[in-house]
Amino acid sequence: MGAVNSVLGIFKAGPEAPQIQDAGAVRRLYTFKRWSVFTSILLGYSTFYVCRQVFSITKKSMLDANILDADQMGNIGAIMLITYALGKFTNGFMADRANVRRFMPTGLLLVAAMVMLFGFSHYYILFLVLWALHGWFQSMGAVVCGVSLSQWFSNRERGRFYSAWSCSHSLGEGFSIYGTALVVTWYGWRSGYFFSAAFAAIVALILYRTLADRPTTYGLPAIADFRNDHAEVAPLNDDSVGSAQREVFRNPYVWIVCFASLCMYVTRYGMTSWGPLYMQESKDYSLVAVGGLFFVAKIFETFGTFASGFISDLLFKSRRNVVTIVCCLFMVIGLGIFAMTPTTFMGTMDRGLLGKVDAGAVKPEIMEALAGLGLHPGGDAVIAPVKGAKQPEWTVNAPSWMPDWMPNWHGGRMVDAEGTLRVYANYRVEHLIGASIYGMGIGCLIAFLGGLIAIDICSKKASGVAMGTVGLVSYIGATMQEKISGKLIEGHKIVVGGLPSHDFTAAMTFWFCSAVLCLVLSCFLWNAKPRD
């Protein structure tokens, strides 16, 4: 027991220092520390997401190599979310009393270790154990960031800074979806894990130097006093952290937030975890094109996350209800566009033209055949073979700053499969529109339902527990999604040309209905009020 206490003591918040009396010194130190903390948690949590997303990126490659099947992948994803949910709840209690400067970087280092070992593994059981541990160490990120934001930023400005920090979700996922997809395409699926782990270890070492403990440990006043920004609702008579934490569980609005967030996380993790596979198998995208499509979604997700905080702070006086409902509508509409629009398949070409398919400038016969199918890659388009493809495949793209094999917005690809020369567009405009609308909606909801509203309506001494409770319930939804989606997808498995494929209709219906229920529950948050 003494050893455990010694370990926990390493993460304990430092004692309060005598308060600095020089107002100018307080202002300068506060300004420096606030920006150091903010940039650190933005970079740090983005890196957590780089590591979390790598499994989704490599699913198709691992399926094709018969490393795992969809049901096993569902189990691995589910166990990670279970341990993440439990860890987020448990670490929420610790984070309210922890030294953020030590707690978060240690978690990121341990995440890096688990991801590196996962890349070396060959066995299902070992994959399961490593990803379970990975989930627990991932939970040492989000709640700590929420606590830091509540300690260093006041009520009237927290929406802006929380939303800006929440861009780390989309920044990390976007970097992983596109950057990791390129690494995997070039060097194989294991390289994606090695790359992510090395990056995370470097960032963790930086965070040990740039993060900060709570303001009072540096001789600074509490943030509400420094900014003269106190909430309308009076604080509890009992000033203890424990009393504030117990009050979280008696607040009915916290539970509405929890279950609305649960539904949102079903949809969010449905698209995050299975979306790349869905677009490859249901909409006929290449892996790199999927990366480009979801990168667009992440750009708009970042915009939605960032803008929502400013809009709610400046236009609605820090009330989050209107913006939350509008963004729920965006999520539903965007998901509906994905579900109801056609694939990128354009048609088939005469296989006799196969002899005209050579690397370099597109032959006139090929260009005419492509135009007949509605694909217009441009007069100066070039053909490039796709290395490592399971079937003979070529890209047809206009020259740009990108390599010839990378998909541009109006190009396409040809695949010699099942005795036909099949033609696919790189992207459909409808999918780009759906990705944009969905991205804006989910970006706001990750910030608002995922933690900001709970932090607003609870005592700031219990921010970790408030965020941890929402996180626990949210990841119950994400875990349920992972297992149910895995079963639904594996249950509709077919084999085409010796390669596995899946019908996603049932899974997409599940994700869409969850998005609608999230919208309904969010309407009941209309009268929720913030507190100190």
Short mmCIF file of C-alpha atoms in Angstrom, two decimals:
data_model
loop_
_atom_site.label_atom_id
_atom_site.label_comp_id
_atom_site.label_asym_id
_atom_site.label_seq_id
_atom_site.Cartn_x
_atom_site.Cartn_y
_atom_site.Cartn_z
CA MET A 1 0.00 0.00 0.00
CA GLY A 2 2.90 2.33 0.75
CA ALA A 3 4.30 1.77 -2.75
CA VAL A 4 0.92 2.61 -4.30
CA ASN A 5 0.68 5.80 -2.24
CA SER A 6 4.19 6.76 -3.30
CA VAL A 7 3.28 6.33 -6.97
CA LEU A 8 0.05 8.31 -6.54
CA GLY A 9 1.97 10.96 -4.61
CA ILE A 10 4.02 11.69 -7.73
CA PHE A 11 0.86 12.92 -9.45
CA LYS A 12 -0.53 14.89 -6.47
CA ALA A 13 -1.08 18.63 -7.07
CA GLY A 14 1.48 20.89 -5.44
CA PRO A 15 0.74 23.00 -2.34
CA GLU A 16 -0.61 26.52 -2.71
CA ALA A 17 2.14 29.14 -2.86
CA PRO A 18 1.95 32.56 -1.17
CA GLN A 19 -0.05 34.84 -3.45
CA ILE A 20 1.91 37.29 -5.59
CA GLN A 21 0.99 40.87 -4.65
CA ASP A 22 2.34 42.64 -7.74
CA ALA A 23 -0.66 42.96 -10.11
CA GLY A 24 1.60 43.37 -13.14
CA ALA A 25 3.56 40.23 -12.28
CA VAL A 26 0.32 38.30 -11.78
CA ARG A 27 -0.97 39.42 -15.18
CA ARG A 28 2.28 38.57 -16.99
CA LEU A 29 2.61 35.14 -15.35
CA TYR A 30 -1.07 34.32 -15.92
CA THR A 31 -0.82 35.29 -19.59
CA PHE A 32 2.28 33.16 -20.16
CA LYS A 33 0.96 30.14 -18.26
CA ARG A 34 -2.47 30.26 -19.90
CA TRP A 35 -1.04 30.13 -23.41
CA SER A 36 1.55 27.53 -22.44
CA VAL A 37 -1.19 25.31 -20.95
CA PHE A 38 -3.54 25.82 -23.88
CA THR A 39 -1.01 25.03 -26.63
CA SER A 40 0.24 22.04 -24.63
CA ILE A 41 -3.16 20.41 -24.17
CA LEU A 42 -4.02 21.13 -27.83
CA LEU A 43 -0.84 19.42 -29.07
CA GLY A 44 -0.99 16.69 -26.42
CA TYR A 45 -4.58 15.63 -26.93
CA SER A 46 -4.20 15.76 -30.72
CA THR A 47 -1.42 13.23 -30.29
CA PHE A 48 -3.61 10.97 -28.14
CA TYR A 49 -6.00 10.92 -31.10
CA VAL A 50 -3.27 10.13 -33.62
CA CYS A 51 -2.61 6.95 -31.64
CA ARG A 52 -6.28 6.14 -31.12
CA GLN A 53 -7.18 6.41 -34.81
CA VAL A 54 -4.43 4.19 -36.23
CA PHE A 55 -6.45 0.97 -35.69
CA SER A 56 -9.30 2.30 -37.85
CA ILE A 57 -6.88 3.22 -40.63
CA THR A 58 -5.31 -0.25 -40.73
CA LYS A 59 -8.54 -2.32 -40.55
CA LYS A 60 -8.85 -2.91 -44.27
CA SER A 61 -5.19 -3.95 -44.60
CA MET A 62 -5.49 -6.29 -41.62
CA LEU A 63 -8.71 -7.81 -43.00
CA ASP A 64 -7.13 -8.40 -46.42
CA ALA A 65 -4.08 -10.01 -44.77
CA ASN A 66 -6.39 -12.28 -42.68
CA ILE A 67 -4.83 -10.98 -39.47
CA LEU A 68 -8.26 -10.38 -37.92
CA ASP A 69 -11.92 -10.53 -38.98
CA ALA A 70 -14.56 -7.82 -38.47
CA ASP A 71 -16.01 -9.46 -35.33
CA GLN A 72 -12.56 -9.69 -33.71
CA MET A 73 -11.93 -6.05 -34.66
CA GLY A 74 -15.25 -5.17 -33.02
CA ASN A 75 -14.11 -6.94 -29.83
CA ILE A 76 -10.76 -5.13 -29.84
CA GLY A 77 -12.44 -1.77 -30.39
CA ALA A 78 -15.02 -2.52 -27.71
CA ILE A 79 -12.51 -3.54 -25.04
CA MET A 80 -10.50 -0.39 -25.66
CA LEU A 81 -13.62 1.74 -25.21
CA ILE A 82 -14.62 -0.15 -22.03
CA THR A 83 -11.25 0.44 -20.38
CA TYR A 84 -11.23 4.02 -21.69
CA ALA A 85 -14.67 4.71 -20.18
CA LEU A 86 -13.75 3.21 -16.81
CA GLY A 87 -10.42 4.98 -16.84
CA LYS A 88 -11.98 8.31 -17.75
CA PHE A 89 -14.41 8.03 -14.82
CA THR A 90 -11.73 6.91 -12.35
CA ASN A 91 -9.17 9.42 -13.55
CA GLY A 92 -11.81 12.15 -13.30
CA PHE A 93 -11.68 11.82 -9.51
CA MET A 94 -7.87 11.84 -9.59
CA ALA A 95 -7.61 14.73 -12.06
CA ASP A 96 -9.43 17.13 -9.70
CA ARG A 97 -6.53 16.61 -7.26
CA ALA A 98 -3.69 15.88 -9.71
CA ASN A 99 -0.67 17.76 -11.01
CA VAL A 100 -1.55 18.02 -14.69
CA ARG A 101 2.07 18.63 -15.66
CA ARG A 102 3.01 15.09 -14.62
CA PHE A 103 -0.24 13.19 -15.12
CA MET A 104 -0.98 13.80 -18.81
CA PRO A 105 2.53 13.29 -20.30
CA THR A 106 2.91 10.03 -18.39
CA GLY A 107 -0.33 8.78 -19.90
CA LEU A 108 0.85 9.71 -23.39
CA LEU A 109 4.16 7.87 -22.92
CA LEU A 110 2.30 4.74 -21.85
CA VAL A 111 -0.01 5.07 -24.87
CA ALA A 112 3.04 5.21 -27.12
CA ALA A 113 4.41 2.02 -25.56
CA MET A 114 1.13 0.12 -26.11
CA VAL A 115 0.81 1.26 -29.73
CA MET A 116 4.40 0.25 -30.48
CA LEU A 117 3.84 -3.23 -29.01
CA PHE A 118 0.55 -3.57 -30.94
CA GLY A 119 2.47 -3.03 -34.17
CA PHE A 120 4.77 -5.95 -33.33
CA SER A 121 1.95 -8.33 -32.35
CA HIS A 122 0.67 -11.31 -34.39
CA TYR A 123 -1.97 -12.83 -32.07
CA TYR A 124 -5.60 -11.90 -31.44
CA ILE A 125 -5.38 -12.28 -27.64
CA LEU A 126 -2.30 -10.07 -27.49
CA PHE A 127 -4.01 -7.47 -29.70
CA LEU A 128 -6.95 -7.55 -27.26
CA VAL A 129 -4.80 -7.10 -24.12
CA LEU A 130 -2.63 -4.34 -25.58
CA TRP A 131 -5.60 -2.34 -26.89
CA ALA A 132 -7.36 -2.70 -23.52
CA LEU A 133 -4.31 -1.21 -21.76
CA HIS A 134 -4.10 1.41 -24.48
CA GLY A 135 -7.69 2.45 -23.66
CA TRP A 136 -6.91 2.95 -19.98
CA PHE A 137 -3.85 5.07 -20.69
CA GLN A 138 -5.82 7.07 -23.28
CA SER A 139 -8.16 8.09 -20.45
CA MET A 140 -5.32 10.05 -18.82
CA GLY A 141 -5.76 12.75 -21.49
CA ALA A 142 -9.25 14.23 -21.86
CA VAL A 143 -10.32 14.73 -18.25
CA VAL A 144 -6.98 16.32 -17.41
CA CYS A 145 -7.42 18.79 -20.27
CA GLY A 146 -10.92 19.62 -19.00
CA VAL A 147 -9.58 20.27 -15.51
CA SER A 148 -6.84 22.53 -16.91
CA LEU A 149 -9.36 24.53 -18.90
CA SER A 150 -11.58 25.01 -15.85
CA GLN A 151 -8.57 26.10 -13.75
CA TRP A 152 -7.03 28.56 -16.23
CA PHE A 153 -10.06 29.95 -18.15
CA SER A 154 -13.21 31.58 -16.72
CA ASN A 155 -16.90 31.07 -17.54
CA ARG A 156 -17.31 33.86 -20.12
CA GLU A 157 -14.26 32.74 -22.13
CA ARG A 158 -14.24 29.01 -21.53
CA GLY A 159 -16.51 28.23 -24.47
CA ARG A 160 -14.01 29.73 -26.89
CA PHE A 161 -10.97 28.04 -25.39
CA TYR A 162 -12.73 24.72 -24.82
CA SER A 163 -13.94 24.69 -28.42
CA ALA A 164 -10.51 25.65 -29.70
CA TRP A 165 -8.99 22.84 -27.60
CA SER A 166 -11.63 20.42 -28.88
CA CYS A 167 -10.18 20.97 -32.35
CA SER A 168 -7.51 18.55 -31.11
CA HIS A 169 -9.98 15.71 -31.80
CA SER A 170 -10.25 16.58 -35.46
CA LEU A 171 -6.62 17.66 -35.80
CA GLY A 172 -5.39 14.35 -34.41
CA GLU A 173 -7.89 12.26 -36.37
CA GLY A 174 -7.28 14.25 -39.56
CA PHE A 175 -3.52 13.91 -39.28
CA SER A 176 -3.88 10.18 -38.64
CA ILE A 177 -6.50 9.57 -41.34
CA TYR A 178 -4.38 11.21 -44.01
CA GLY A 179 -0.80 10.99 -42.70
CA THR A 180 -1.05 7.49 -41.28
CA ALA A 181 -2.92 6.33 -44.41
CA LEU A 182 0.06 7.44 -46.50
CA VAL A 183 2.53 5.66 -44.21
CA VAL A 184 0.43 2.48 -44.33
CA THR A 185 0.09 2.72 -48.12
CA TRP A 186 3.86 3.08 -48.54
CA TYR A 187 5.24 0.73 -45.89
CA GLY A 188 2.44 -1.60 -44.71
CA TRP A 189 0.01 -1.63 -41.79
CA ARG A 190 2.56 -2.24 -39.03
CA SER A 191 4.44 0.93 -39.96
CA GLY A 192 1.35 2.98 -39.04
CA TYR A 193 1.68 1.88 -35.40
CA PHE A 194 5.44 2.47 -35.25
CA PHE A 195 5.09 5.95 -36.71
CA SER A 196 2.28 6.94 -34.31
CA ALA A 197 4.11 5.60 -31.25
CA ALA A 198 7.36 7.43 -32.03
CA PHE A 199 5.50 10.71 -32.57
CA ALA A 200 3.57 10.32 -29.28
CA ALA A 201 6.75 9.65 -27.26
CA ILE A 202 8.40 12.84 -28.56
CA VAL A 203 5.32 14.96 -27.76
CA ALA A 204 5.06 13.49 -24.25
CA LEU A 205 8.60 14.60 -23.45
CA ILE A 206 7.76 18.13 -24.61
CA LEU A 207 4.66 18.25 -22.39
CA TYR A 208 6.67 17.51 -19.26
CA ARG A 209 8.25 20.95 -19.79
CA THR A 210 5.30 23.03 -21.04
CA LEU A 211 2.23 22.00 -18.98
CA ALA A 212 1.41 23.63 -15.62
CA ASP A 213 -0.22 22.74 -12.30
CA ARG A 214 -3.21 24.79 -11.03
CA PRO A 215 -2.77 28.59 -10.71
CA THR A 216 -2.68 28.76 -6.90
CA THR A 217 0.48 26.59 -6.82
CA TYR A 218 2.30 29.46 -8.58
CA GLY A 219 1.04 32.17 -6.22
CA LEU A 220 -1.75 33.23 -8.59
CA PRO A 221 -5.41 33.88 -7.64
CA ALA A 222 -8.22 31.56 -8.77
CA ILE A 223 -9.30 32.25 -12.35
CA ALA A 224 -12.79 33.54 -11.38
CA ASP A 225 -11.14 36.14 -9.13
CA PHE A 226 -8.47 37.08 -11.65
CA ARG A 227 -11.02 37.61 -14.44
CA ASN A 228 -13.79 38.87 -12.09
CA ASP A 229 -16.09 36.36 -13.75
CA HIS A 230 -18.45 34.63 -11.31
CA ALA A 231 -21.51 32.55 -12.29
CA GLU A 232 -25.14 33.43 -11.55
CA VAL A 233 -25.66 30.26 -9.50
CA ALA A 234 -24.12 30.54 -6.04
CA PRO A 235 -21.45 28.01 -5.06
CA LEU A 236 -22.15 25.27 -2.52
CA ASN A 237 -21.96 26.13 1.18
CA ASP A 238 -19.62 23.17 1.63
CA ASP A 239 -16.44 24.31 -0.13
CA SER A 240 -14.79 20.86 -0.30
CA VAL A 241 -13.87 19.05 -3.48
CA GLY A 242 -15.70 15.93 -2.29
CA SER A 243 -18.98 17.79 -1.78
CA ALA A 244 -18.73 19.37 -5.22
CA GLN A 245 -18.09 15.96 -6.76
CA ARG A 246 -21.14 14.43 -5.06
CA GLU A 247 -23.30 17.30 -6.32
CA VAL A 248 -22.50 16.31 -9.91
CA PHE A 249 -24.52 13.09 -9.53
CA ARG A 250 -27.55 14.98 -8.16
CA ASN A 251 -27.76 17.36 -11.10
CA PRO A 252 -30.46 16.11 -13.56
CA TYR A 253 -29.04 18.12 -16.45
CA VAL A 254 -25.76 16.21 -16.12
CA TRP A 255 -27.64 12.97 -16.87
CA ILE A 256 -29.40 14.49 -19.89
CA VAL A 257 -26.00 15.55 -21.19
CA CYS A 258 -24.71 12.03 -20.50
CA PHE A 259 -27.36 10.24 -22.53
CA ALA A 260 -27.38 12.78 -25.37
CA SER A 261 -23.61 12.35 -25.54
CA LEU A 262 -24.02 8.55 -25.46
CA CYS A 263 -26.17 8.71 -28.60
CA MET A 264 -23.79 11.13 -30.27
CA TYR A 265 -20.86 8.82 -29.50
CA VAL A 266 -22.64 5.89 -31.13
CA THR A 267 -22.78 7.91 -34.34
CA ARG A 268 -19.37 9.48 -33.92
CA TYR A 269 -17.53 6.23 -33.28
CA GLY A 270 -19.56 4.44 -35.91
CA MET A 271 -18.09 6.81 -38.48
CA THR A 272 -14.67 7.16 -36.84
CA SER A 273 -14.09 3.46 -36.30
CA TRP A 274 -15.93 1.97 -39.28
CA GLY A 275 -16.25 4.96 -41.60
CA PRO A 276 -13.04 4.32 -43.60
CA LEU A 277 -14.09 0.69 -44.16
CA TYR A 278 -17.66 1.79 -44.98
CA MET A 279 -16.47 4.24 -47.65
CA GLN A 280 -14.12 1.64 -49.15
CA GLU A 281 -16.64 -1.18 -49.32
CA SER A 282 -20.01 0.59 -49.69
CA LYS A 283 -18.92 3.62 -51.72
CA ASP A 284 -15.91 2.08 -53.55
CA TYR A 285 -13.25 4.54 -52.35
CA SER A 286 -9.53 3.78 -52.30
CA LEU A 287 -7.80 3.99 -48.93
CA VAL A 288 -5.96 7.21 -49.81
CA ALA A 289 -9.15 8.77 -51.23
CA VAL A 290 -10.94 7.86 -48.00
CA GLY A 291 -8.18 9.70 -46.19
CA GLY A 292 -8.81 12.75 -48.37
CA LEU A 293 -12.59 12.63 -47.81
CA PHE A 294 -12.31 12.31 -44.05
CA PHE A 295 -9.60 14.97 -44.04
CA VAL A 296 -12.21 17.33 -45.54
CA ALA A 297 -14.62 16.24 -42.79
CA LYS A 298 -11.95 16.99 -40.18
CA ILE A 299 -11.32 20.45 -41.63
CA PHE A 300 -15.01 21.29 -41.26
CA GLU A 301 -15.13 19.52 -37.90
CA THR A 302 -12.32 21.78 -36.73
CA PHE A 303 -14.20 24.82 -38.04
CA GLY A 304 -17.42 23.69 -36.34
CA THR A 305 -15.66 23.02 -33.06
CA PHE A 306 -13.82 26.34 -33.10
CA ALA A 307 -16.72 28.50 -34.30
CA SER A 308 -19.32 26.98 -31.96
CA GLY A 309 -17.55 28.21 -28.83
CA PHE A 310 -17.22 31.75 -30.17
CA ILE A 311 -20.84 31.79 -31.35
CA SER A 312 -22.22 30.56 -28.02
CA ASP A 313 -19.98 32.90 -25.98
CA LEU A 314 -20.44 36.06 -28.04
CA LEU A 315 -23.96 35.71 -29.50
CA PHE A 316 -25.75 33.68 -26.81
CA LYS A 317 -23.89 34.84 -23.64
CA SER A 318 -22.28 31.43 -23.04
CA ARG A 319 -25.58 29.52 -23.38
CA ARG A 320 -24.94 26.40 -25.42
CA ASN A 321 -28.50 25.19 -26.15
CA VAL A 322 -29.28 26.81 -29.54
CA VAL A 323 -25.90 25.94 -31.05
CA THR A 324 -26.15 22.35 -29.76
CA ILE A 325 -29.55 21.75 -31.38
CA VAL A 326 -28.46 23.26 -34.73
CA CYS A 327 -25.32 21.10 -34.77
CA CYS A 328 -27.39 17.98 -33.99
CA LEU A 329 -29.36 18.76 -37.15
CA PHE A 330 -26.10 19.08 -39.11
CA MET A 331 -24.99 15.66 -37.84
CA VAL A 332 -28.28 14.02 -38.89
CA ILE A 333 -28.32 15.66 -42.34
CA GLY A 334 -24.68 14.86 -43.08
CA LEU A 335 -25.09 11.23 -42.10
CA GLY A 336 -28.22 10.97 -44.23
CA ILE A 337 -26.30 12.26 -47.26
CA PHE A 338 -23.64 9.58 -46.78
CA ALA A 339 -26.29 6.86 -46.52
CA MET A 340 -28.50 7.86 -49.46
CA THR A 341 -26.00 8.87 -52.15
CA PRO A 342 -24.55 6.47 -54.77
CA THR A 343 -21.06 4.98 -54.91
CA THR A 344 -18.06 6.25 -56.87
CA PHE A 345 -18.49 3.44 -59.43
CA MET A 346 -18.92 5.01 -62.90
CA GLY A 347 -19.25 1.91 -65.10
CA THR A 348 -17.10 -0.51 -67.09
CA MET A 349 -14.85 -0.03 -70.12
CA ASP A 350 -14.18 -2.40 -72.98
CA ARG A 351 -11.50 -4.76 -71.67
CA GLY A 352 -9.91 -4.62 -75.09
CA LEU A 353 -8.64 -1.17 -74.09
CA LEU A 354 -6.41 -2.76 -71.45
CA GLY A 355 -3.50 -2.71 -73.88
CA LYS A 356 -3.82 1.09 -74.04
CA VAL A 357 -3.44 1.45 -70.27
CA ASP A 358 0.19 2.46 -69.83
CA ALA A 359 1.92 4.66 -67.27
CA GLY A 360 2.17 8.21 -68.56
CA ALA A 361 -0.13 10.37 -70.65
CA VAL A 362 -3.67 9.03 -71.13
CA LYS A 363 -4.22 7.62 -74.62
CA PRO A 364 -7.06 9.27 -76.62
CA GLU A 365 -9.03 6.00 -76.68
CA ILE A 366 -8.94 5.77 -72.88
CA MET A 367 -9.84 9.45 -72.48
CA GLU A 368 -12.84 9.01 -74.79
CA ALA A 369 -14.03 5.92 -72.90
CA LEU A 370 -13.70 7.74 -69.56
CA ALA A 371 -15.62 10.73 -70.88
CA GLY A 372 -18.37 8.38 -72.02
CA LEU A 373 -18.74 7.26 -68.39
CA GLY A 374 -18.83 10.84 -67.12
CA LEU A 375 -15.25 11.04 -65.83
CA HIS A 376 -13.23 14.05 -67.01
CA PRO A 377 -9.76 13.99 -65.40
CA GLY A 378 -8.40 16.75 -67.67
CA GLY A 379 -6.58 16.83 -71.00
CA ASP A 380 -3.15 16.56 -69.39
CA ALA A 381 -4.09 13.67 -67.09
CA VAL A 382 -1.63 10.83 -66.57
CA ILE A 383 -2.00 7.18 -65.66
CA ALA A 384 -0.02 5.71 -62.77
CA PRO A 385 -0.10 2.10 -61.49
CA VAL A 386 -1.09 1.52 -57.86
CA LYS A 387 1.69 -0.43 -56.17
CA GLY A 388 0.68 -3.27 -53.87
CA ALA A 389 -2.96 -3.37 -55.05
CA LYS A 390 -4.74 -6.73 -54.70
CA GLN A 391 -5.92 -6.46 -58.32
CA PRO A 392 -4.34 -4.55 -61.24
CA GLU A 393 -5.23 -0.91 -60.62
CA TRP A 394 -4.31 2.47 -62.11
CA THR A 395 -5.03 6.06 -61.12
CA VAL A 396 -6.01 8.69 -63.69
CA ASN A 397 -5.23 12.17 -62.39
CA ALA A 398 -4.28 15.56 -63.74
CA PRO A 399 -0.70 16.58 -62.79
CA SER A 400 -0.46 18.53 -59.56
CA TRP A 401 1.91 19.13 -56.67
CA MET A 402 0.89 15.67 -55.39
CA PRO A 403 2.44 12.38 -56.64
CA ASP A 404 0.69 10.85 -59.68
CA TRP A 405 -0.77 7.98 -57.66
CA MET A 406 -2.52 10.30 -55.17
CA PRO A 407 -6.20 11.04 -55.95
CA ASN A 408 -7.24 14.56 -56.91
CA TRP A 409 -10.78 15.87 -56.78
CA HIS A 410 -11.83 15.25 -60.40
CA GLY A 411 -9.73 12.19 -61.32
CA GLY A 412 -10.45 8.50 -60.99
CA ARG A 413 -9.04 5.01 -61.12
CA MET A 414 -9.39 1.87 -63.24
CA VAL A 415 -9.45 -1.64 -61.75
CA ASP A 416 -9.09 -4.88 -63.70
CA ALA A 417 -11.46 -7.08 -61.68
CA GLU A 418 -13.85 -9.97 -62.37
CA GLY A 419 -13.05 -9.97 -66.07
CA THR A 420 -13.99 -6.29 -66.55
CA LEU A 421 -12.19 -2.97 -66.57
CA ARG A 422 -14.08 -1.06 -63.88
CA VAL A 423 -13.92 2.73 -63.55
CA TYR A 424 -14.34 4.70 -60.31
CA ALA A 425 -14.31 8.43 -59.60
CA ASN A 426 -11.96 9.49 -56.81
CA TYR A 427 -14.74 11.44 -55.08
CA ARG A 428 -18.40 12.35 -55.46
CA VAL A 429 -19.53 15.93 -54.81
CA GLU A 430 -22.39 14.64 -52.65
CA HIS A 431 -19.95 12.85 -50.36
CA LEU A 432 -17.82 15.98 -50.01
CA ILE A 433 -20.94 17.99 -49.09
CA GLY A 434 -22.04 15.32 -46.61
CA ALA A 435 -18.56 15.20 -45.05
CA SER A 436 -18.59 18.99 -44.65
CA ILE A 437 -22.03 19.20 -43.02
CA TYR A 438 -21.46 16.16 -40.80
CA GLY A 439 -18.02 17.44 -39.81
CA MET A 440 -19.34 20.84 -38.68
CA GLY A 441 -22.08 19.24 -36.61
CA ILE A 442 -20.03 16.55 -34.91
CA GLY A 443 -17.20 19.02 -34.21
CA CYS A 444 -19.47 21.21 -32.10
CA LEU A 445 -21.12 18.27 -30.32
CA ILE A 446 -17.81 16.67 -29.34
CA ALA A 447 -17.02 19.90 -27.49
CA PHE A 448 -20.45 20.75 -26.07
CA LEU A 449 -22.03 17.39 -25.22
CA GLY A 450 -18.64 15.73 -24.69
CA GLY A 451 -17.71 17.92 -21.72
CA LEU A 452 -18.20 21.70 -21.97
CA ILE A 453 -21.86 21.78 -20.93
CA ALA A 454 -21.16 19.47 -17.98
CA ILE A 455 -18.24 21.64 -16.86
CA ASP A 456 -20.40 24.77 -17.20
CA ILE A 457 -23.31 23.48 -15.08
CA CYS A 458 -21.18 21.96 -12.27
CA SER A 459 -18.81 23.37 -9.67
CA LYS A 460 -15.34 23.99 -11.08
CA LYS A 461 -13.93 21.99 -8.18
CA ALA A 462 -15.58 18.93 -9.72
CA SER A 463 -14.76 19.50 -13.40
CA GLY A 464 -12.86 16.22 -13.58
CA VAL A 465 -15.76 14.19 -12.18
CA ALA A 466 -18.30 16.01 -14.36
CA MET A 467 -16.28 15.33 -17.47
CA GLY A 468 -15.42 11.81 -16.33
CA THR A 469 -19.08 10.94 -15.72
CA VAL A 470 -20.10 12.18 -19.16
CA GLY A 471 -17.12 10.32 -20.59
CA LEU A 472 -18.08 7.06 -18.85
CA VAL A 473 -21.65 7.12 -20.17
CA SER A 474 -20.52 8.34 -23.61
CA TYR A 475 -18.06 5.51 -23.99
CA ILE A 476 -20.64 2.99 -22.89
CA GLY A 477 -22.42 4.13 -26.04
CA ALA A 478 -19.23 3.96 -28.08
CA THR A 479 -18.49 0.46 -26.73
CA MET A 480 -22.02 -0.71 -27.43
CA GLN A 481 -21.68 0.70 -30.95
CA GLU A 482 -18.37 -1.03 -31.54
CA LYS A 483 -19.71 -4.45 -30.57
CA ILE A 484 -23.11 -4.07 -32.26
CA SER A 485 -21.60 -2.60 -35.42
CA GLY A 486 -19.00 -5.36 -35.58
CA LYS A 487 -21.75 -8.00 -35.32
CA LEU A 488 -23.97 -6.27 -37.88
CA ILE A 489 -21.11 -5.83 -40.35
CA GLU A 490 -19.67 -9.35 -39.93
CA GLY A 491 -23.21 -10.78 -40.16
CA HIS A 492 -23.55 -9.28 -43.66
CA LYS A 493 -20.18 -10.45 -44.95
CA ILE A 494 -19.72 -11.69 -48.51
CA VAL A 495 -16.64 -12.73 -50.47
CA VAL A 496 -16.07 -11.10 -53.88
CA GLY A 497 -13.11 -12.15 -56.00
CA GLY A 498 -11.58 -13.90 -53.00
CA LEU A 499 -11.72 -10.70 -50.89
CA PRO A 500 -14.14 -10.04 -48.01
CA SER A 501 -16.79 -7.33 -48.39
CA HIS A 502 -19.74 -6.26 -46.22
CA ASP A 503 -23.23 -4.78 -46.47
CA PHE A 504 -23.38 -1.75 -44.13
CA THR A 505 -27.13 -1.01 -44.40
CA ALA A 506 -28.02 -2.25 -40.91
CA ALA A 507 -25.01 -0.57 -39.29
CA MET A 508 -25.71 2.78 -40.98
CA THR A 509 -29.37 2.63 -39.86
CA PHE A 510 -28.16 2.09 -36.28
CA TRP A 511 -25.84 5.11 -36.45
CA PHE A 512 -28.49 7.33 -38.04
CA CYS A 513 -31.18 6.52 -35.44
CA SER A 514 -28.72 7.31 -32.65
CA ALA A 515 -28.08 10.72 -34.21
CA VAL A 516 -31.82 11.48 -34.26
CA LEU A 517 -32.20 10.45 -30.59
CA CYS A 518 -29.27 12.74 -29.68
CA LEU A 519 -31.16 15.64 -31.27
CA VAL A 520 -34.30 14.89 -29.24
CA LEU A 521 -32.43 14.67 -25.91
CA SER A 522 -30.49 17.88 -26.56
CA CYS A 523 -33.75 19.84 -26.68
CA PHE A 524 -34.23 19.11 -22.94
CA LEU A 525 -31.06 21.11 -22.07
CA TRP A 526 -32.74 24.42 -22.89
CA ASN A 527 -32.90 25.70 -19.28
CA ALA A 528 -29.52 24.47 -17.98
CA LYS A 529 -27.56 27.22 -16.15
CA PRO A 530 -23.77 27.60 -15.51
CA ARG A 531 -22.17 27.84 -12.05
CA ASP A 532 -18.79 28.66 -10.50
#
